[in-house]
mmCIF file of C-alpha atoms in Angstrom:
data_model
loop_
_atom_site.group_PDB
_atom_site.id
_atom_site.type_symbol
_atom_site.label_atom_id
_atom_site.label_comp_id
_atom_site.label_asym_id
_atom_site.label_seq_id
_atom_site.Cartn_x
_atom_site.Cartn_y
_atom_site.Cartn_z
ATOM 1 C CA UNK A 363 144.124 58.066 54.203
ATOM 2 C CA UNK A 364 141.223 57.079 55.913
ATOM 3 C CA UNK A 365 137.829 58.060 55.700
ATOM 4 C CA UNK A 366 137.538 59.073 59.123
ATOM 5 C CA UNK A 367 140.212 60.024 61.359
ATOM 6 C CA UNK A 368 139.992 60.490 64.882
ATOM 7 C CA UNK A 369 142.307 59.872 68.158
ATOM 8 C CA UNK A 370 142.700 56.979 69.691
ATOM 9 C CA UNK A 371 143.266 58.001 73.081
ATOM 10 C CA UNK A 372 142.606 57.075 75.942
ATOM 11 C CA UNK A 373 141.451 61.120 77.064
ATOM 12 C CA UNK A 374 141.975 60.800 80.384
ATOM 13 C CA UNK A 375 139.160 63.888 81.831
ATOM 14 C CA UNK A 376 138.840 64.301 85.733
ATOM 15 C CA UNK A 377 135.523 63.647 86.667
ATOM 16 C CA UNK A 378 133.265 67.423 86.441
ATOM 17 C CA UNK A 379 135.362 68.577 83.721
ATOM 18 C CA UNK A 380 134.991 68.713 79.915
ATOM 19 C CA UNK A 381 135.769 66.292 77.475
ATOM 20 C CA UNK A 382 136.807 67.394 73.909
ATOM 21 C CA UNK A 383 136.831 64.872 71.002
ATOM 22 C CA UNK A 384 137.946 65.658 67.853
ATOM 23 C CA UNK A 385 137.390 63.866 64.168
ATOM 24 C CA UNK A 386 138.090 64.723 60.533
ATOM 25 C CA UNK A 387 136.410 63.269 57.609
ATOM 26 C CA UNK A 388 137.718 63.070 53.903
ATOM 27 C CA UNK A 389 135.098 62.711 51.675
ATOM 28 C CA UNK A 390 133.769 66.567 51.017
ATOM 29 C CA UNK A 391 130.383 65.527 49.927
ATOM 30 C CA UNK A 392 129.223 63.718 52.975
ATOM 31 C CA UNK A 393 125.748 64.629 54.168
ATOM 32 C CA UNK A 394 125.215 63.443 58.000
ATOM 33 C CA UNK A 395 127.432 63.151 61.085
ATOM 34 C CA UNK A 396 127.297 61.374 63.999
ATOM 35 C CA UNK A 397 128.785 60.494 67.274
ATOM 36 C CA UNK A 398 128.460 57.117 68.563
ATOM 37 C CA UNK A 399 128.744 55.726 72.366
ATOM 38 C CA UNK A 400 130.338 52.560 72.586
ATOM 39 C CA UNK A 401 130.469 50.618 76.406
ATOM 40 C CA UNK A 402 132.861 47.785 76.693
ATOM 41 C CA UNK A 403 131.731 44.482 74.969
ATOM 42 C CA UNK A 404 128.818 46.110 73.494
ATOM 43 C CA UNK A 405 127.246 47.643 70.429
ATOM 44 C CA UNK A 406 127.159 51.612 69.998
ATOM 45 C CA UNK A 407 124.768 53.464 70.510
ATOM 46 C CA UNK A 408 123.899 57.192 69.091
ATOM 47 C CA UNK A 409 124.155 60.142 70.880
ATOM 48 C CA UNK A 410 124.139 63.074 68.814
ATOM 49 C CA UNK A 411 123.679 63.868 65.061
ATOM 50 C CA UNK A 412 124.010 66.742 62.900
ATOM 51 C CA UNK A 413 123.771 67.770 59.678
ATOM 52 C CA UNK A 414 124.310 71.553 59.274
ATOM 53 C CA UNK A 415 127.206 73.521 59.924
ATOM 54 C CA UNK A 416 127.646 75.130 63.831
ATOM 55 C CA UNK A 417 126.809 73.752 67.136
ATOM 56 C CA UNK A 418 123.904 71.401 68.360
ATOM 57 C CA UNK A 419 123.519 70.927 71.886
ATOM 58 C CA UNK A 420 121.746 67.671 73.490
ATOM 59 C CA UNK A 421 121.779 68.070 77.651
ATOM 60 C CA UNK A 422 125.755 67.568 78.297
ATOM 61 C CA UNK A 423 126.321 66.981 75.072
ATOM 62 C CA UNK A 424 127.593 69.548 72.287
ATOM 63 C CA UNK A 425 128.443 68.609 68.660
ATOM 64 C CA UNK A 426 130.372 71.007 66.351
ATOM 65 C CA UNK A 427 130.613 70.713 63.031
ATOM 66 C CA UNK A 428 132.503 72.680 60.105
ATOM 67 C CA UNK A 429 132.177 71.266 56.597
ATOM 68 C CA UNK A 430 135.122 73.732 54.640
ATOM 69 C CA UNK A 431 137.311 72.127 57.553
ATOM 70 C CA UNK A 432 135.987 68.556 57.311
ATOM 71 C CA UNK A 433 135.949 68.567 60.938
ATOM 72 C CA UNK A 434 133.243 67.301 63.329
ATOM 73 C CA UNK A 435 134.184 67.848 67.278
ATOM 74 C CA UNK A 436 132.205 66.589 70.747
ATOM 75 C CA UNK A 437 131.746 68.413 73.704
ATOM 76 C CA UNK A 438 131.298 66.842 76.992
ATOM 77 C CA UNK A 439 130.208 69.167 79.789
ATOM 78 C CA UNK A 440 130.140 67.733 83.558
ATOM 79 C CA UNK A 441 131.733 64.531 82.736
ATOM 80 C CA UNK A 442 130.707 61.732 84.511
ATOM 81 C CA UNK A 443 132.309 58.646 85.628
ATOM 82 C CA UNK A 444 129.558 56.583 83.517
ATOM 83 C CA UNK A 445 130.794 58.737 80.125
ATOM 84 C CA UNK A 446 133.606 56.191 80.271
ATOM 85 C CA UNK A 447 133.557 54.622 77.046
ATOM 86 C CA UNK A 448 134.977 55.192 73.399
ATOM 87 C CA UNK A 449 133.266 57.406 71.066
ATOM 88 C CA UNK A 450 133.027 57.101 67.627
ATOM 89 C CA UNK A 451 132.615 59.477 64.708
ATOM 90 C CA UNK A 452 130.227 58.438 61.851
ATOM 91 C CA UNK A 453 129.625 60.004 58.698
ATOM 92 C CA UNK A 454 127.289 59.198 55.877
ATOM 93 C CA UNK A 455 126.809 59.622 52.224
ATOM 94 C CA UNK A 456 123.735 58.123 50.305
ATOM 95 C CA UNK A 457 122.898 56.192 53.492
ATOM 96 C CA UNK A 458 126.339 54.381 53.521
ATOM 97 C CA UNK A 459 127.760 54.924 57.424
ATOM 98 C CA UNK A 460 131.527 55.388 57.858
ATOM 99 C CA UNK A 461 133.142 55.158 61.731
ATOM 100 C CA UNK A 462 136.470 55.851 62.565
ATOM 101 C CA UNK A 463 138.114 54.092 65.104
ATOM 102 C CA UNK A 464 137.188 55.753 68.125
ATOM 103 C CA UNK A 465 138.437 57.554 70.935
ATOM 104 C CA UNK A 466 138.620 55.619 74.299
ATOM 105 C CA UNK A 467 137.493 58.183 76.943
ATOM 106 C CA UNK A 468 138.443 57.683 80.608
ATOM 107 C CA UNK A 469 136.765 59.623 83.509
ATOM 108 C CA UNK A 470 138.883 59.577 87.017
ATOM 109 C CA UNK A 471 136.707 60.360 90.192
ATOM 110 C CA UNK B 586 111.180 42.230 68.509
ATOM 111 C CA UNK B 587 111.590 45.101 70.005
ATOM 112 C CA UNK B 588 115.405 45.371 68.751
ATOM 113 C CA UNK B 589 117.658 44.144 66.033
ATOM 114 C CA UNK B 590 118.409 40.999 66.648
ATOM 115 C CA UNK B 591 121.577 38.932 66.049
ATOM 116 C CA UNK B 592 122.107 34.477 65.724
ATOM 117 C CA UNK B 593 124.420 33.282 66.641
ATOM 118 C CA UNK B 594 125.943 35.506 69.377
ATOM 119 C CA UNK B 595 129.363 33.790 69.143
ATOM 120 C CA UNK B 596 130.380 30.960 66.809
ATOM 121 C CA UNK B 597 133.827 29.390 66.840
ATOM 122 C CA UNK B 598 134.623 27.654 63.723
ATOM 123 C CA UNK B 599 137.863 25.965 62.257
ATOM 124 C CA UNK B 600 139.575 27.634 59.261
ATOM 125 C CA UNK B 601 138.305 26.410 56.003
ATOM 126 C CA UNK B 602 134.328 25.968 57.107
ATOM 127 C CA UNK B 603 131.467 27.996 55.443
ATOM 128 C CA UNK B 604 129.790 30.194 58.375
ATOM 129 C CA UNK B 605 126.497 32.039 58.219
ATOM 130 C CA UNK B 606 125.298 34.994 60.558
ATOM 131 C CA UNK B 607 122.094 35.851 60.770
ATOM 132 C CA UNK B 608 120.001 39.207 61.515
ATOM 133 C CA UNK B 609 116.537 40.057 62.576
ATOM 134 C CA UNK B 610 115.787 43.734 61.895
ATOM 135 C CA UNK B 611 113.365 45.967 63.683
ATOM 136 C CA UNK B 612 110.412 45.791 62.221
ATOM 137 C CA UNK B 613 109.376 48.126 59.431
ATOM 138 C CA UNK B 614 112.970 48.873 58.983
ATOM 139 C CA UNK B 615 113.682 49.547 55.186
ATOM 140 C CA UNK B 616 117.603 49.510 55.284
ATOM 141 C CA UNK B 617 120.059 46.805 56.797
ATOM 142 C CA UNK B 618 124.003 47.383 57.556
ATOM 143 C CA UNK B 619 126.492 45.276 58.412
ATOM 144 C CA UNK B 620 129.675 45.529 59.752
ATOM 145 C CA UNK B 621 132.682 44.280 61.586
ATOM 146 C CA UNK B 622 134.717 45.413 64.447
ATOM 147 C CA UNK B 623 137.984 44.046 65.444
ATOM 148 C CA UNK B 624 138.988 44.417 68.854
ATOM 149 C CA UNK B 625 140.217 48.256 69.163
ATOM 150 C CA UNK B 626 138.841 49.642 65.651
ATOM 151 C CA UNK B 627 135.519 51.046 64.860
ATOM 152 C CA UNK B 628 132.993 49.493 63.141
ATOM 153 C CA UNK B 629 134.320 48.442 59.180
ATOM 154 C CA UNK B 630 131.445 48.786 56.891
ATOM 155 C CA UNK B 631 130.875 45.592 54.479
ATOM 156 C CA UNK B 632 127.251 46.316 53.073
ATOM 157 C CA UNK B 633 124.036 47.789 53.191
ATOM 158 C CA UNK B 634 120.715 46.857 52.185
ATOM 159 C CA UNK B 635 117.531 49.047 51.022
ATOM 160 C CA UNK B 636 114.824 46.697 51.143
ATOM 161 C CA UNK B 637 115.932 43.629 49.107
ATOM 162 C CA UNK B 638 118.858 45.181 47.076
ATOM 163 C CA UNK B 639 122.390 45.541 48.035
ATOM 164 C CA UNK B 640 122.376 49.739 47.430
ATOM 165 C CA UNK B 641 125.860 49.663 48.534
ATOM 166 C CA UNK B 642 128.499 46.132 49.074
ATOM 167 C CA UNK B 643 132.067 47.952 48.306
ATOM 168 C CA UNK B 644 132.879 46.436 51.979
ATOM 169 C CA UNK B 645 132.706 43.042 51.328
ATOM 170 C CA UNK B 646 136.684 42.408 51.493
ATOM 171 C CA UNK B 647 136.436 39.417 48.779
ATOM 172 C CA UNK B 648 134.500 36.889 47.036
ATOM 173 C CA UNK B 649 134.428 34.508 49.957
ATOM 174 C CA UNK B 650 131.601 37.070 51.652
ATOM 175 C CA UNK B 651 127.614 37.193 50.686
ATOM 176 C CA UNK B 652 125.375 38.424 52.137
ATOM 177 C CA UNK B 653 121.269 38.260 51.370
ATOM 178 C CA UNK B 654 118.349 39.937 52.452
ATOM 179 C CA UNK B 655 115.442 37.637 50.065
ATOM 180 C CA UNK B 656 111.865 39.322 51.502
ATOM 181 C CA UNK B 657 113.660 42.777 52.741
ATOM 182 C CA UNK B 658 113.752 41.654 56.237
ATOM 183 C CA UNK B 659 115.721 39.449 57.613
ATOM 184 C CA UNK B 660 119.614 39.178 56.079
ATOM 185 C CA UNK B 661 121.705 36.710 56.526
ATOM 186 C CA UNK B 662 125.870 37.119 55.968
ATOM 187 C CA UNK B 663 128.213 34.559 54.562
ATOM 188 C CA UNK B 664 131.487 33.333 54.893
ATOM 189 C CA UNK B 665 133.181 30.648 53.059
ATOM 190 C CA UNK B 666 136.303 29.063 53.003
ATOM 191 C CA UNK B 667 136.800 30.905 56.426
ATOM 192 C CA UNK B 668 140.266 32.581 57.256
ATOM 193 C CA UNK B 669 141.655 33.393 60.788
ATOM 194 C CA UNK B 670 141.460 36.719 59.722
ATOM 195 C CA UNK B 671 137.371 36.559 59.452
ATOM 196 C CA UNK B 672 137.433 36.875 63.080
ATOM 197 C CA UNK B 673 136.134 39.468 64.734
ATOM 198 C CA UNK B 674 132.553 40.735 65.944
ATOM 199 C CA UNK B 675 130.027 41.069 62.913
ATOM 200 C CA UNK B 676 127.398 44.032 63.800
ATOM 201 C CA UNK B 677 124.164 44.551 62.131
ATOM 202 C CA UNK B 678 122.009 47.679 62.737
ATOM 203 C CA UNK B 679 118.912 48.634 60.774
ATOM 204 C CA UNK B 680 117.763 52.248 60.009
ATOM 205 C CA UNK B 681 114.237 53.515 59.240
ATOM 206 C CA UNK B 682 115.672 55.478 55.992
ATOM 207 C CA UNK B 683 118.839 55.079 54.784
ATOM 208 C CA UNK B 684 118.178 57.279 52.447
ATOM 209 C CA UNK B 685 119.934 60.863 52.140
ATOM 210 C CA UNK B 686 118.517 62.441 55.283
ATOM 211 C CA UNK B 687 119.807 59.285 57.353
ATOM 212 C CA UNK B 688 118.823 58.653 60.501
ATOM 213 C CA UNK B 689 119.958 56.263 63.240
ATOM 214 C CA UNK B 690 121.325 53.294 63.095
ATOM 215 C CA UNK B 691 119.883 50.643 65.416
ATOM 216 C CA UNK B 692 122.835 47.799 66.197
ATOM 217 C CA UNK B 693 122.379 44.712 67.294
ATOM 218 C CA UNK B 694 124.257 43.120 69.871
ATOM 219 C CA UNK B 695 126.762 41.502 66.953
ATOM 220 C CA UNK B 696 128.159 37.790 66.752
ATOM 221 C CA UNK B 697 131.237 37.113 67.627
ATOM 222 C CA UNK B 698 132.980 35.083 65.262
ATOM 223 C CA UNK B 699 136.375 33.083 66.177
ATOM 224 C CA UNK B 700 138.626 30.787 63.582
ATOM 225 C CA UNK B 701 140.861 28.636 64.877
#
């Protein structure tokens, strides 16, 4: 089982709708969660952390998170042609950073 | 610099030669990661750095990897005896903590490392 589990995709989302991502995590004791934005050919970037259970909202951007469940979820309101990209879920423990493998997002005009 | 910073960007070596890959963290940065990414997978973690200990190397995938950080800044990663199966893109990102309250990681633009 891996660490972190999430689709691969590709979520195909017309453009103005919402995209939902979904990950799951294995390791009960992990602290910090993330969600990562990774363009073609480059390096990811953050774009939303949180650390205590419920929602936390960032301009489009909502995460969820629910430790009994393990699960960590992304919200994309008003998607946007230029939210085309995969997103990955991170999760730490004692500063070490786990990803999953990312789900490839594709927004149609 | 203003941002981590990666040498070299791509290297293309034949299978068998030792390989180094260095990083340049942001400055004031306590904590250095690396990683590698294969082309459709997420970043694979191979070892982190608090200062100039290893607090965590339970990534490196064998004996043939090293990696150093001597002054608590700049880190350099090591390959010998290089496989085919080394390559992929090697990231490095540096964090400000890296302790429990973690914040972000900062990635470099990563090296991308080929074996013929």
């Amino acid at each position: 089982q891996k660490e972190v589990e999430q689709n691969s995709g590709p979520l195909s989302v017309p453009e103005g709708a919402i995209a939902s991502l979904n990950c799951t995590y294995s390791d009960r004791v992990s602290q910090s969660f993330f969600w990562y934005r990774q363009y073609s050919g480059k390096s990811p970037e953050l774009i939303m952390s949180i650390y205590s259970n419920g929602d936390k909202e960032d301009g489009r951007f909502t995460a969820q998170l629910n430790k009994a469940s393990q699960y960590v979820s992304l919200l994309i309101r008003d998607s946007q042609p230029s939210d085309s990209a995969t997103y990955l879920c991170a999760v730490s423990r004692w500063g070490k950073f786990q990803f999953g493998a990312g789900t490839q997002v594709v927004v149609t005009p | 610099g203003a941002g981590v910073s990666q040498t070299p960007s791509n290297k293309v070596t034949e299978k068998g030669k030792y390989v180094e890959l260095r990083c340049d963290p942001i400055s004031g940065h306590t904590a250095l990661y690396w990683y590698r990414q294969s082309l459709g997978q997420g970043p694979e973690f191979l070892i982190y750095f608090q200062g100039t200990g290893a607090a965590d190397d339970s990534g490196l995938p064998n004996d043939r990897f090293f990696a150093v950080r001597p002054e608590g800044s700049v880190s350099t990663l090591k390959i010998q005896r290089t496989e085919r199966g080394d390559s992929a893109v090697y990231l490095c990102a540096s964090s400000q903590t890296g302790t429990v309250n973690t914040g972000e990681l900062f990635f470099g633009e990563g090296s991308r490392l080929t074996v013929l």
